[in-house]
C-alpha atoms as a printed R data frame, in Angstrom:
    type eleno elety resid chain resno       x       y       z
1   ATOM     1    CA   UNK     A     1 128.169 -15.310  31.488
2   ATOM     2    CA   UNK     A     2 130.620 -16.498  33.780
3   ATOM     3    CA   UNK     A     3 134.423 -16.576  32.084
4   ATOM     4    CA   UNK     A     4 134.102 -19.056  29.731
5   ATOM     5    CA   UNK     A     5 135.776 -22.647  29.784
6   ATOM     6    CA   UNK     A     6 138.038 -23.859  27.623
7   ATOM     7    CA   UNK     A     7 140.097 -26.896  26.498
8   ATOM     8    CA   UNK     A     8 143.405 -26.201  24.920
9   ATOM     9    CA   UNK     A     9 143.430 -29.378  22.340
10  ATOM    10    CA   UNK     A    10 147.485 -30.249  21.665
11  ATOM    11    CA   UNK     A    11 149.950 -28.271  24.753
12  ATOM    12    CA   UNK     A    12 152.814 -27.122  22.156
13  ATOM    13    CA   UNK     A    13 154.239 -24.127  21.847
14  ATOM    14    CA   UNK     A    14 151.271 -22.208  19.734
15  ATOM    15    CA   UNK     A    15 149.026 -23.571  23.147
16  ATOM    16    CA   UNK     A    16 151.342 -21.573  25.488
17  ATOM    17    CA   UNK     A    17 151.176 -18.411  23.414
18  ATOM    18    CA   UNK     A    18 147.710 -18.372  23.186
19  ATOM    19    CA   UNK     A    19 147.340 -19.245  27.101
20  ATOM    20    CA   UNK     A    20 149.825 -16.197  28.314
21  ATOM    21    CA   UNK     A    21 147.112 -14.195  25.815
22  ATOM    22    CA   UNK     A    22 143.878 -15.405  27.380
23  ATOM    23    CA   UNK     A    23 145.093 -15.340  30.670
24  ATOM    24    CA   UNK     A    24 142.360 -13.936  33.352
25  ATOM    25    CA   UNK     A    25 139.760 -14.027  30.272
26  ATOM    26    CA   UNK     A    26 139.189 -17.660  30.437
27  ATOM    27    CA   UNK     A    27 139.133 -21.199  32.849
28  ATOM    28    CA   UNK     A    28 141.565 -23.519  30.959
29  ATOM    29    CA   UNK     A    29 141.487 -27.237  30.490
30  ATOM    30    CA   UNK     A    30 144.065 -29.449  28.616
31  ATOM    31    CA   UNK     A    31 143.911 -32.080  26.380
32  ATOM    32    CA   UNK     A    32 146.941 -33.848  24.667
33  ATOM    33    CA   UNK     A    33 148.298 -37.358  23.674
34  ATOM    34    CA   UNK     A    34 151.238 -36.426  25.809
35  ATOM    35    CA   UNK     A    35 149.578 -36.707  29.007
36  ATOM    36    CA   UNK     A    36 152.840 -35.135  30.391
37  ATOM    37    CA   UNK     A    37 152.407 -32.182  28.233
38  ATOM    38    CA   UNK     A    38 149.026 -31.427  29.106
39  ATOM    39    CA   UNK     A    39 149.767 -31.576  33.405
40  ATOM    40    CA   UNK     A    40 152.811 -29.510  32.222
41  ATOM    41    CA   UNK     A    41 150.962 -27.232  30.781
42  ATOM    42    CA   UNK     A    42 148.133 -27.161  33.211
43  ATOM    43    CA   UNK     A    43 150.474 -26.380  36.031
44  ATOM    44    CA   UNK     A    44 152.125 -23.790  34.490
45  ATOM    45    CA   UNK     A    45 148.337 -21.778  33.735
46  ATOM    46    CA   UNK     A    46 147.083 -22.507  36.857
47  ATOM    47    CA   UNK     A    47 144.451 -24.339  34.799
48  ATOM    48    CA   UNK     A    48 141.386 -26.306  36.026
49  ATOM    49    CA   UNK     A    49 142.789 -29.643  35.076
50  ATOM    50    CA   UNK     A    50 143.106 -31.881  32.111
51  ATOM    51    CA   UNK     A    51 141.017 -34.893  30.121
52  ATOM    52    CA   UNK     A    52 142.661 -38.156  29.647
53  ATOM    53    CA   UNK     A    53 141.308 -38.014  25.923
54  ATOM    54    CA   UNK     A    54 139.439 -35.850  23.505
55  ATOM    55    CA   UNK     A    55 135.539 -37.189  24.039
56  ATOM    56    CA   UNK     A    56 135.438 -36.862  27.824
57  ATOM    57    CA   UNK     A    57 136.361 -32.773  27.057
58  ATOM    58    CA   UNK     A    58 133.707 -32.154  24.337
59  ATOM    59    CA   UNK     A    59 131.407 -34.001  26.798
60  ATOM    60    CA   UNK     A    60 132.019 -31.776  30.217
61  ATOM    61    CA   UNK     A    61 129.323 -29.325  30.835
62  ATOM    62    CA   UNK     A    62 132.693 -27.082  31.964
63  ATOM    63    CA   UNK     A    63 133.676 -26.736  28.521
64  ATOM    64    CA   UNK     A    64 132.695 -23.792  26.088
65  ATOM    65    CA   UNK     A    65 134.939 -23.501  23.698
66  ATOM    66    CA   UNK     A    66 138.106 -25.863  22.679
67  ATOM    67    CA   UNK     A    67 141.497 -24.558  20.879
68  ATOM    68    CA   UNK     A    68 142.787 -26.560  18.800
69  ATOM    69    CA   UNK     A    69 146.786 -26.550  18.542
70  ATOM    70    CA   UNK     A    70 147.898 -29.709  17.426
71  ATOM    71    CA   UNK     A    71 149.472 -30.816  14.346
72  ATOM    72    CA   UNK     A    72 147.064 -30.326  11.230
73  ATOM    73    CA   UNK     A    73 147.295 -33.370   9.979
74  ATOM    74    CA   UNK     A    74 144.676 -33.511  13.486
75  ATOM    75    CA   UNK     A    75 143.056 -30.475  13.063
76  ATOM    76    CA   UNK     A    76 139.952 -31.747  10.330
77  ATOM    77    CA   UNK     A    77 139.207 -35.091  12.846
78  ATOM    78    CA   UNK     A    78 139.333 -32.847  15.971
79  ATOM    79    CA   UNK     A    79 136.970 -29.435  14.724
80  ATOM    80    CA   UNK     A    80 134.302 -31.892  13.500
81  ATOM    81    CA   UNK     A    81 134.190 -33.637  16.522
82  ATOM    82    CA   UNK     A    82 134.223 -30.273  18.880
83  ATOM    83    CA   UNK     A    83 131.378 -29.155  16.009
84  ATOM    84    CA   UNK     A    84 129.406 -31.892  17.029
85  ATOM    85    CA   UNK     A    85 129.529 -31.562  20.540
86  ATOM    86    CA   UNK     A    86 127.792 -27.674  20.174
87  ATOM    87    CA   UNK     A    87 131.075 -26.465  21.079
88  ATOM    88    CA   UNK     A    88 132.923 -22.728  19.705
89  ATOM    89    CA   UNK     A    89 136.349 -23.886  18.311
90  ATOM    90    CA   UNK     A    90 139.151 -22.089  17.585
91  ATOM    91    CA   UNK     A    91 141.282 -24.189  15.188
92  ATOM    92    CA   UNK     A    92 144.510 -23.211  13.958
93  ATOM    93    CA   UNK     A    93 145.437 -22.510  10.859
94  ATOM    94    CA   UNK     A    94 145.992 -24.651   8.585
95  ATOM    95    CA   UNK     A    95 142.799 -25.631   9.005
96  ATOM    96    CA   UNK     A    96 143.214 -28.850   7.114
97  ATOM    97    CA   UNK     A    97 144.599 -30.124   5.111
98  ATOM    98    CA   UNK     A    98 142.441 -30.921   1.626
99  ATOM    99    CA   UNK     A    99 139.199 -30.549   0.255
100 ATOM   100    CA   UNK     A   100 137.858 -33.729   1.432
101 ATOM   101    CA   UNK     A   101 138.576 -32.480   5.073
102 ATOM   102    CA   UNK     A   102 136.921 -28.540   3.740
103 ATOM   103    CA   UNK     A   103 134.075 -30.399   3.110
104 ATOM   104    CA   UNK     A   104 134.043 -32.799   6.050
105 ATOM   105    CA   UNK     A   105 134.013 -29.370   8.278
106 ATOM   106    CA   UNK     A   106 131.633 -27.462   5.946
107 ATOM   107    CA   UNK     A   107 129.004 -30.680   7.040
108 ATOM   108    CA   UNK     A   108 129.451 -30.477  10.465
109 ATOM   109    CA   UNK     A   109 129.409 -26.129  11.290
110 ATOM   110    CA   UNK     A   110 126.202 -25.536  12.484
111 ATOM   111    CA   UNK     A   111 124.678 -22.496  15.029
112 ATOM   112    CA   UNK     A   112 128.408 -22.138  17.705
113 ATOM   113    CA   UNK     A   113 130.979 -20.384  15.503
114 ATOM   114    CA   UNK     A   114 134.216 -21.599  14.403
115 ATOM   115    CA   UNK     A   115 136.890 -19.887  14.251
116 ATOM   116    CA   UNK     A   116 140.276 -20.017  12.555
117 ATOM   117    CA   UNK     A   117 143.377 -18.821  13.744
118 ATOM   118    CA   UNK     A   118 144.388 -16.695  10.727
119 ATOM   119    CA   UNK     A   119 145.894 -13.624  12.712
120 ATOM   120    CA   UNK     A   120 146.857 -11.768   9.535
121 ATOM   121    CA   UNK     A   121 143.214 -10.797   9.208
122 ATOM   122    CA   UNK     A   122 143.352  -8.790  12.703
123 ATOM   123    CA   UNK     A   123 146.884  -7.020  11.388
124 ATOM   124    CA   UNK     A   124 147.123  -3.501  12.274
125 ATOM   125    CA   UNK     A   125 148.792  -2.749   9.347
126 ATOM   126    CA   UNK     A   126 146.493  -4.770   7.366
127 ATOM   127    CA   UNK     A   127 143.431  -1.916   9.143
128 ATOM   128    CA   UNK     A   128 145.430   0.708   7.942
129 ATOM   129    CA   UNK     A   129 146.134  -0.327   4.285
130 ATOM   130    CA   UNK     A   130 142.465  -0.813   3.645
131 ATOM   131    CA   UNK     A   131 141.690   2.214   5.051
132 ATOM   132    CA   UNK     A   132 143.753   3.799   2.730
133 ATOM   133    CA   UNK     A   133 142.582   2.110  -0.029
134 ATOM   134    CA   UNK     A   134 138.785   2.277   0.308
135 ATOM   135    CA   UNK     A   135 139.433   5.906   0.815
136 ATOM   136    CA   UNK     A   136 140.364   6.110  -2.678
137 ATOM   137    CA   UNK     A   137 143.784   7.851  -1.165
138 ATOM   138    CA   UNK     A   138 145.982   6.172  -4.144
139 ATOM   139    CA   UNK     A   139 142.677   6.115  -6.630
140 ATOM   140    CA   UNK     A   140 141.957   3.137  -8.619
141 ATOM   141    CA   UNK     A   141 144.549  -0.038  -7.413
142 ATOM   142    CA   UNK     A   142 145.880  -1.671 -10.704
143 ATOM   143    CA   UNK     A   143 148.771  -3.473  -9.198
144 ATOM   144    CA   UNK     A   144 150.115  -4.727  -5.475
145 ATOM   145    CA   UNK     A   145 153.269  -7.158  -4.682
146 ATOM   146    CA   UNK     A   146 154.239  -8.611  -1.313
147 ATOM   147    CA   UNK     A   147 157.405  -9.994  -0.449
148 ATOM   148    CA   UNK     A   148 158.807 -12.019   2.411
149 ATOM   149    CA   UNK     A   149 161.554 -14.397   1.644
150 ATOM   150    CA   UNK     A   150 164.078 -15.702   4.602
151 ATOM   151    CA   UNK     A   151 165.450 -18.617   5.852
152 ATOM   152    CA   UNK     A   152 163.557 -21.065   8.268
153 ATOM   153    CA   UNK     A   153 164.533 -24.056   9.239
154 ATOM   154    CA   UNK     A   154 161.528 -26.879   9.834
155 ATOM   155    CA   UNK     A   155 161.199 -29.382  12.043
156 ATOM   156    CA   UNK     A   156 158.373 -31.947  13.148
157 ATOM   157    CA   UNK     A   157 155.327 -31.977  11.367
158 ATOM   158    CA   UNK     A   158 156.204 -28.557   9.810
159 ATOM   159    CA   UNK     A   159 158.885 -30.201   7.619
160 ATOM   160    CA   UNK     A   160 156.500 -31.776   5.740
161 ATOM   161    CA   UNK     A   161 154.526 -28.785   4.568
162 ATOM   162    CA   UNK     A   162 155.450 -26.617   1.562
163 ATOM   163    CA   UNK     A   163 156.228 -23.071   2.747
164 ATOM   164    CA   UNK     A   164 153.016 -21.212   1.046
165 ATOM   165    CA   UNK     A   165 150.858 -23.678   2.459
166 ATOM   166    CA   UNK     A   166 152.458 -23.540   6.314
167 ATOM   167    CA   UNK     A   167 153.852 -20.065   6.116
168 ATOM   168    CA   UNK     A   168 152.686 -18.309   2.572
169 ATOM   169    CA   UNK     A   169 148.948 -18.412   3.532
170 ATOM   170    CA   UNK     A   170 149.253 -15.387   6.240
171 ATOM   171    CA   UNK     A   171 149.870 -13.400   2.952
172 ATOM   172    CA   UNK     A   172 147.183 -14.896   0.834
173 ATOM   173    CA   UNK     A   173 144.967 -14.150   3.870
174 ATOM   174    CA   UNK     A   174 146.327 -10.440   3.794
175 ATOM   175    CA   UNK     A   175 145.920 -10.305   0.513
176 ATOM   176    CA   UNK     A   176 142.170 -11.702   0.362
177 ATOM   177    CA   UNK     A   177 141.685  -8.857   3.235
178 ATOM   178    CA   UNK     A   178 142.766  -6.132   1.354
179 ATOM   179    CA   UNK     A   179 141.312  -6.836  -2.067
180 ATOM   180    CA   UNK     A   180 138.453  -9.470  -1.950
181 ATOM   181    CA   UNK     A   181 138.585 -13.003  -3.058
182 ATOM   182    CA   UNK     A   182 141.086 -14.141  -5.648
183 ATOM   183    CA   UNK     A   183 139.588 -14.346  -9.059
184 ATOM   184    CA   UNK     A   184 142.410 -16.338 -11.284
185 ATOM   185    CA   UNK     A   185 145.715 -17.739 -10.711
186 ATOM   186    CA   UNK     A   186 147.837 -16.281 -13.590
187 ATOM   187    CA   UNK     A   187 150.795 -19.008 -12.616
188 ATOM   188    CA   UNK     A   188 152.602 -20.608  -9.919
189 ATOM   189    CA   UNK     A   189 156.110 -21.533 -10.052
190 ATOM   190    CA   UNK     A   190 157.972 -22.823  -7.265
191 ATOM   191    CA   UNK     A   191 161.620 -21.977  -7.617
192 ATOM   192    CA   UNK     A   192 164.600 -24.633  -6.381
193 ATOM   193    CA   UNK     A   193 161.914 -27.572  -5.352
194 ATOM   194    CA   UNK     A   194 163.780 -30.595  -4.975
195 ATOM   195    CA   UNK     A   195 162.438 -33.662  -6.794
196 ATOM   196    CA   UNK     A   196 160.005 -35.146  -4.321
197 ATOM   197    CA   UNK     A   197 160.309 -32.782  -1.515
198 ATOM   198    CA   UNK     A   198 158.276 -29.380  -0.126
199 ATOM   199    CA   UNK     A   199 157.949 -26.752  -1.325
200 ATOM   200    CA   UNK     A   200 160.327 -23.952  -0.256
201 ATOM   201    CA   UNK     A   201 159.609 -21.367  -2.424
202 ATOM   202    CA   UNK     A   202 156.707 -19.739  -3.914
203 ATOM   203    CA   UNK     A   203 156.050 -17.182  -6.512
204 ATOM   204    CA   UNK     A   204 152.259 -16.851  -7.883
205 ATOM   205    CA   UNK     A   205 150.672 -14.003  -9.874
206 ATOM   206    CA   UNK     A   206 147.458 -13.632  -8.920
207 ATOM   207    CA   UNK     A   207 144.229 -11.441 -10.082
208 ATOM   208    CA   UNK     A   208 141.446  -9.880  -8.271
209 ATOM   209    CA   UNK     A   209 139.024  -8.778 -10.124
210 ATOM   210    CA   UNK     A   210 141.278  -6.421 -12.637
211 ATOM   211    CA   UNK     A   211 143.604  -5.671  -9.918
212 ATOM   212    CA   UNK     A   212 147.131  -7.678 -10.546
213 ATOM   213    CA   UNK     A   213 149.076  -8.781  -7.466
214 ATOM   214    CA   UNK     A   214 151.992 -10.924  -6.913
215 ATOM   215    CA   UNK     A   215 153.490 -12.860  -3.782
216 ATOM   216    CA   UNK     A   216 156.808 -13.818  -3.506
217 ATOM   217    CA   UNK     A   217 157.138 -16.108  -0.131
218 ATOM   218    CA   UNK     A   218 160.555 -18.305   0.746
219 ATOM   219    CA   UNK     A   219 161.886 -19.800   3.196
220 ATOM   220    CA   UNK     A   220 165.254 -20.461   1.356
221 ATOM   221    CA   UNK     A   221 166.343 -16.890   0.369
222 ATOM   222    CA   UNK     A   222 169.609 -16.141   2.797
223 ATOM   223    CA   UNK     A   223 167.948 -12.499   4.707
224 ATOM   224    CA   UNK     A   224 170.377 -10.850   6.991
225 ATOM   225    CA   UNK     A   225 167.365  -9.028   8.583
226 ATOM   226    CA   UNK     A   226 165.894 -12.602   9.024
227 ATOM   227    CA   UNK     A   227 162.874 -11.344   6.696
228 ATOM   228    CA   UNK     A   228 162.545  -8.054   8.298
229 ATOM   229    CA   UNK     A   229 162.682  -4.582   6.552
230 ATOM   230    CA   UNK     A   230 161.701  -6.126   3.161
231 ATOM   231    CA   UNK     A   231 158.939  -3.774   1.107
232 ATOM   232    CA   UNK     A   232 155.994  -4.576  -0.318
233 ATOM   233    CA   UNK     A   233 153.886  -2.115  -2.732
234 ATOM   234    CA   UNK     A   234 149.940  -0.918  -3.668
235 ATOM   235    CA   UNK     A   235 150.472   0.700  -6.888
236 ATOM   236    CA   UNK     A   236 147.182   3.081  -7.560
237 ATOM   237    CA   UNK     A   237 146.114   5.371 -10.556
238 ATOM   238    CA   UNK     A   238 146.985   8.440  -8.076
239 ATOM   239    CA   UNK     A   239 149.751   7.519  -5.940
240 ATOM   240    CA   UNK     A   240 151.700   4.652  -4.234
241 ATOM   241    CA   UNK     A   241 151.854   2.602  -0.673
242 ATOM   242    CA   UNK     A   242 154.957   0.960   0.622
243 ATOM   243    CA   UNK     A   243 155.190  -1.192   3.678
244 ATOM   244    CA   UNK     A   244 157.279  -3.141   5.184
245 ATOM   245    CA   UNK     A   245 156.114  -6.962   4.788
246 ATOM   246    CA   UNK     A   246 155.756  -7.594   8.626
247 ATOM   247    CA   UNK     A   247 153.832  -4.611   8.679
248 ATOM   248    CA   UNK     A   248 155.647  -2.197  11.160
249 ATOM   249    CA   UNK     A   249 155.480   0.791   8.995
250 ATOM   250    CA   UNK     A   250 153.510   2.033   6.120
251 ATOM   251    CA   UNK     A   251 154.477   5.215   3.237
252 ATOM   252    CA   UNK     A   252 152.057   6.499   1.084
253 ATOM   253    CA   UNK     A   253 152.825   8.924  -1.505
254 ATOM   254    CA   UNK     A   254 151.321  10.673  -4.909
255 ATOM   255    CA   UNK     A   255 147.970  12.946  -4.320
256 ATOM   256    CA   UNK     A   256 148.841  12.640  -0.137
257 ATOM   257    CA   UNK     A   257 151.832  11.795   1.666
258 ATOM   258    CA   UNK     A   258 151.064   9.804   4.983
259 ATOM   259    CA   UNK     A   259 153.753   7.670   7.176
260 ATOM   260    CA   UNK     A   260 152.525   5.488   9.850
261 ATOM   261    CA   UNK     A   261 153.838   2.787  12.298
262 ATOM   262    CA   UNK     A   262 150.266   1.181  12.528
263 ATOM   263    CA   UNK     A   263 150.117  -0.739  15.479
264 ATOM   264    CA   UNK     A   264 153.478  -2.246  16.827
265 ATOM   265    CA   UNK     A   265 151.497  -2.708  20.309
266 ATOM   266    CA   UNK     A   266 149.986  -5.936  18.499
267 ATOM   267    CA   UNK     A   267 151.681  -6.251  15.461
268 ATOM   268    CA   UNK     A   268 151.319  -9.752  14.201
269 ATOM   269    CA   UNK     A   269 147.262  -8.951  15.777
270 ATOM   270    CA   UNK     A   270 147.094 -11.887  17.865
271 ATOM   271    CA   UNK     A   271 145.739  -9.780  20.906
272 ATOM   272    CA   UNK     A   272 142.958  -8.673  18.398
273 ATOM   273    CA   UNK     A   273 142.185 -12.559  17.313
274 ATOM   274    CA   UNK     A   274 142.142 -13.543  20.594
275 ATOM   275    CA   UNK     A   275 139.696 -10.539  21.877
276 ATOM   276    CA   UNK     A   276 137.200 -11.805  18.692
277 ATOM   277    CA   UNK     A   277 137.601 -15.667  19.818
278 ATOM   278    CA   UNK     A   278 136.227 -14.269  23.536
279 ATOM   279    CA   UNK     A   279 133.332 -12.109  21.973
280 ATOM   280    CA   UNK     A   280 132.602 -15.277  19.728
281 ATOM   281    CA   UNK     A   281 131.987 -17.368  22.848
282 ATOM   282    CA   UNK     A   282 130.074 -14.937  24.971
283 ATOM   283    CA   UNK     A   283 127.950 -13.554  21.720
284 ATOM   284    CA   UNK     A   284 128.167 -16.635  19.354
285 ATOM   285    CA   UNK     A   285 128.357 -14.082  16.652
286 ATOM   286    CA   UNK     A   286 130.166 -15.049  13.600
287 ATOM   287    CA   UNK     A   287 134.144 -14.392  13.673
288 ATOM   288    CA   UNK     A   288 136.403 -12.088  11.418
289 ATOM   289    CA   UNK     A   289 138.400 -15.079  10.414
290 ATOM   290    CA   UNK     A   290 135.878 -17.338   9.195
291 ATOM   291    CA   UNK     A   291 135.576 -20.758   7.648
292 ATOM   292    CA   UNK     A   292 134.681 -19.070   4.681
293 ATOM   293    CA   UNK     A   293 137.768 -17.398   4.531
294 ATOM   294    CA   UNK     A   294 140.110 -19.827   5.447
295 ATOM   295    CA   UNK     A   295 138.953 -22.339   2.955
296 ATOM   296    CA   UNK     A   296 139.348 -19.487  -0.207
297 ATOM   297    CA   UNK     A   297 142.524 -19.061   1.211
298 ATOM   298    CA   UNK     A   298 143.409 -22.322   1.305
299 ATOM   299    CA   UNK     A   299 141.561 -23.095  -2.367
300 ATOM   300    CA   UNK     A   300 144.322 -20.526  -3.741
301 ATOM   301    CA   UNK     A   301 147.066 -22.622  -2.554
302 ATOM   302    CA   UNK     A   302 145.675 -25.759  -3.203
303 ATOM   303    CA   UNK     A   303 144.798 -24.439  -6.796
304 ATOM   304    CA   UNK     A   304 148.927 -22.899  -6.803
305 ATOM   305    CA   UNK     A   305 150.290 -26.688  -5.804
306 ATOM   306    CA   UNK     A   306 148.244 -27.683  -9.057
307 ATOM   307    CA   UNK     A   307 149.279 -25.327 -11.309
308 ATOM   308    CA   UNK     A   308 152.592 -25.270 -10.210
309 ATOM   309    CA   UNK     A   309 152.459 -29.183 -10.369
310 ATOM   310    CA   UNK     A   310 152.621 -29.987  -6.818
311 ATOM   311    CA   UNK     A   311 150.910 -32.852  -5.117
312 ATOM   312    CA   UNK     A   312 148.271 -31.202  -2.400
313 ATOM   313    CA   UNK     A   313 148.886 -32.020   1.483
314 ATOM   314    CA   UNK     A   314 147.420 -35.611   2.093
315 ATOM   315    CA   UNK     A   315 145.772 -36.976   5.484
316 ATOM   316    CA   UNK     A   316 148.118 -38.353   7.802
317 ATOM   317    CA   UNK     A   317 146.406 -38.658  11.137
């Protein structure tokens, strides 16, 4: 096929990123409610033009795919209506925000894939872990903790989101990728939560099958690496793995010893996402990060908020 169209929905920051990534792979259209944004943005891709509103873009013949980058508290409203129009859609993640809006998008998938922008799944690091875990390099796993605790500050729509739902997920996702589907939630506590307000810090205990793991995730913790050069560990019957959270190095020791910097060409794997979101449209094959996934990944949090006694994210579109 020719290069596929698309139409970037919402002409933020996360749009431009994307853009720079796809550029020469793709003919770009913009949608936003700022029509200013969306000329803005046009201009600065050399794009094919924009749509003065959602409907006349899922209805263009130009159109092949659509990324959705807005807000989520847009993101359930906008996939089912791109699902409905037989388009691929990219939708970042979160990809909603409840179970109501899960199950709104679970109606509406049906033969074009969709795709969520969960980039921890195409990690470099993440390859490499697995690798050396189904290779039985450590033996049996009985226990793995991850840790990434900094400061961020939030603004916009972001400040309304706890940090394992906006930011945590990424390593529920890596988690889920390197040991399966979560099994139980052990506990969730959520450290320093003012009354009323998100949450800022998370600390679940999680089980996978009879493999023990637990996340610690913050944005409140003062880092003066800003989050970089913390360690997290695979602890196996025959030996152990440490890696730096962000994934930029990786030490196994016990039976083997192995060090490797895994991949710091694409180390957050965006270029990899973005190379299965083009084979998606051309093939139509299913993606890596699925809507399967992202809704168990998003079940563990929701089921974490619970626990912990959190109220869930509510529709606010």
């Amino acid at each position: 096929m020719d290069l596929p169209g698309i139409c970037f929905v919402g002409c933020g920051q996360i749009c431009a990123a994307h853009v720079k990534r796809l550029r020469g792979r793709g003919r770009f259209w913009f949608y936003s409610r700022s029509a200013e944004s969306a000329e803005r943005m046009n201009r600065q891709a050399e794009g094919k033009g924009v749509f003065e509103d959602l409907d006349a873009a899922l209805n263009s013949d130009h159109i092949d795919a659509v990324v959705i980058t807005s807000p989520p508290e847009a993101h359930a409203r906008q996939t089912i209506q791109a699902l409905k129009a037989g388009k691929t859609v990219f939708v970042e993640k979160p990809m909603c925000l409840n179970r109501e809006e899960i199950a709104s998008i679970a109606s509406a998938v049906g033969d074009k894939p969709l795709m969520v922008g969960e980039n921890y799944y195409y990690k470099p690091s993440l390859t490499l872990l697995k690798s050396w875990v189904d290779g039985g390099e450590v033996g049996k796993v009985e226990r793995v903790k991850v840790r990434k605790c900094t400061t961020q500050v939030t603004v916009d729509w972001r400040s309304v989101h706890g940090a394992l739902f906006e930011g945590g997920i990424h390593f529920v996702a890596l988690l889920s990728g390197l040991l399966g589907h979560v099994t139980a939630i052990d506990s969730a506590t959520f450290p320093g939560r003012a009354e009323g307000g998100p949450e800022r810090h998370a600390f679940l205990k999680l089980a996978y099958g009879d493999v023990r793991a637990e996340l610690e995730y913050s944005w409140d913790t003062p880092s003066a690496t800003r989050g970089t050069f913390q360690h997290s560990s695979i602890e196996g019957e025959r030996g152990r793995i440490v890696f730096e959270s962000n994934g930029i190095y990786a030490r196994m020791s016990g039976a083997h010893f192995r060090f490797s910097f895994p991949g710091l060409s694409d180390l957050m794997g965006y270029r990899a996402m973005l190379d299965d979101l083009v084979e998606c449209i051309r093939s139509g094959r299913p993606p890596v990060s699925s809507f399967e996934r992202a809704r168990a990944d998003l079940e563990t949090v929701f089921q974490a908020y619970e626990i912990g006694g959190l109220a869930l994210p509510v529709s606010g579109d």
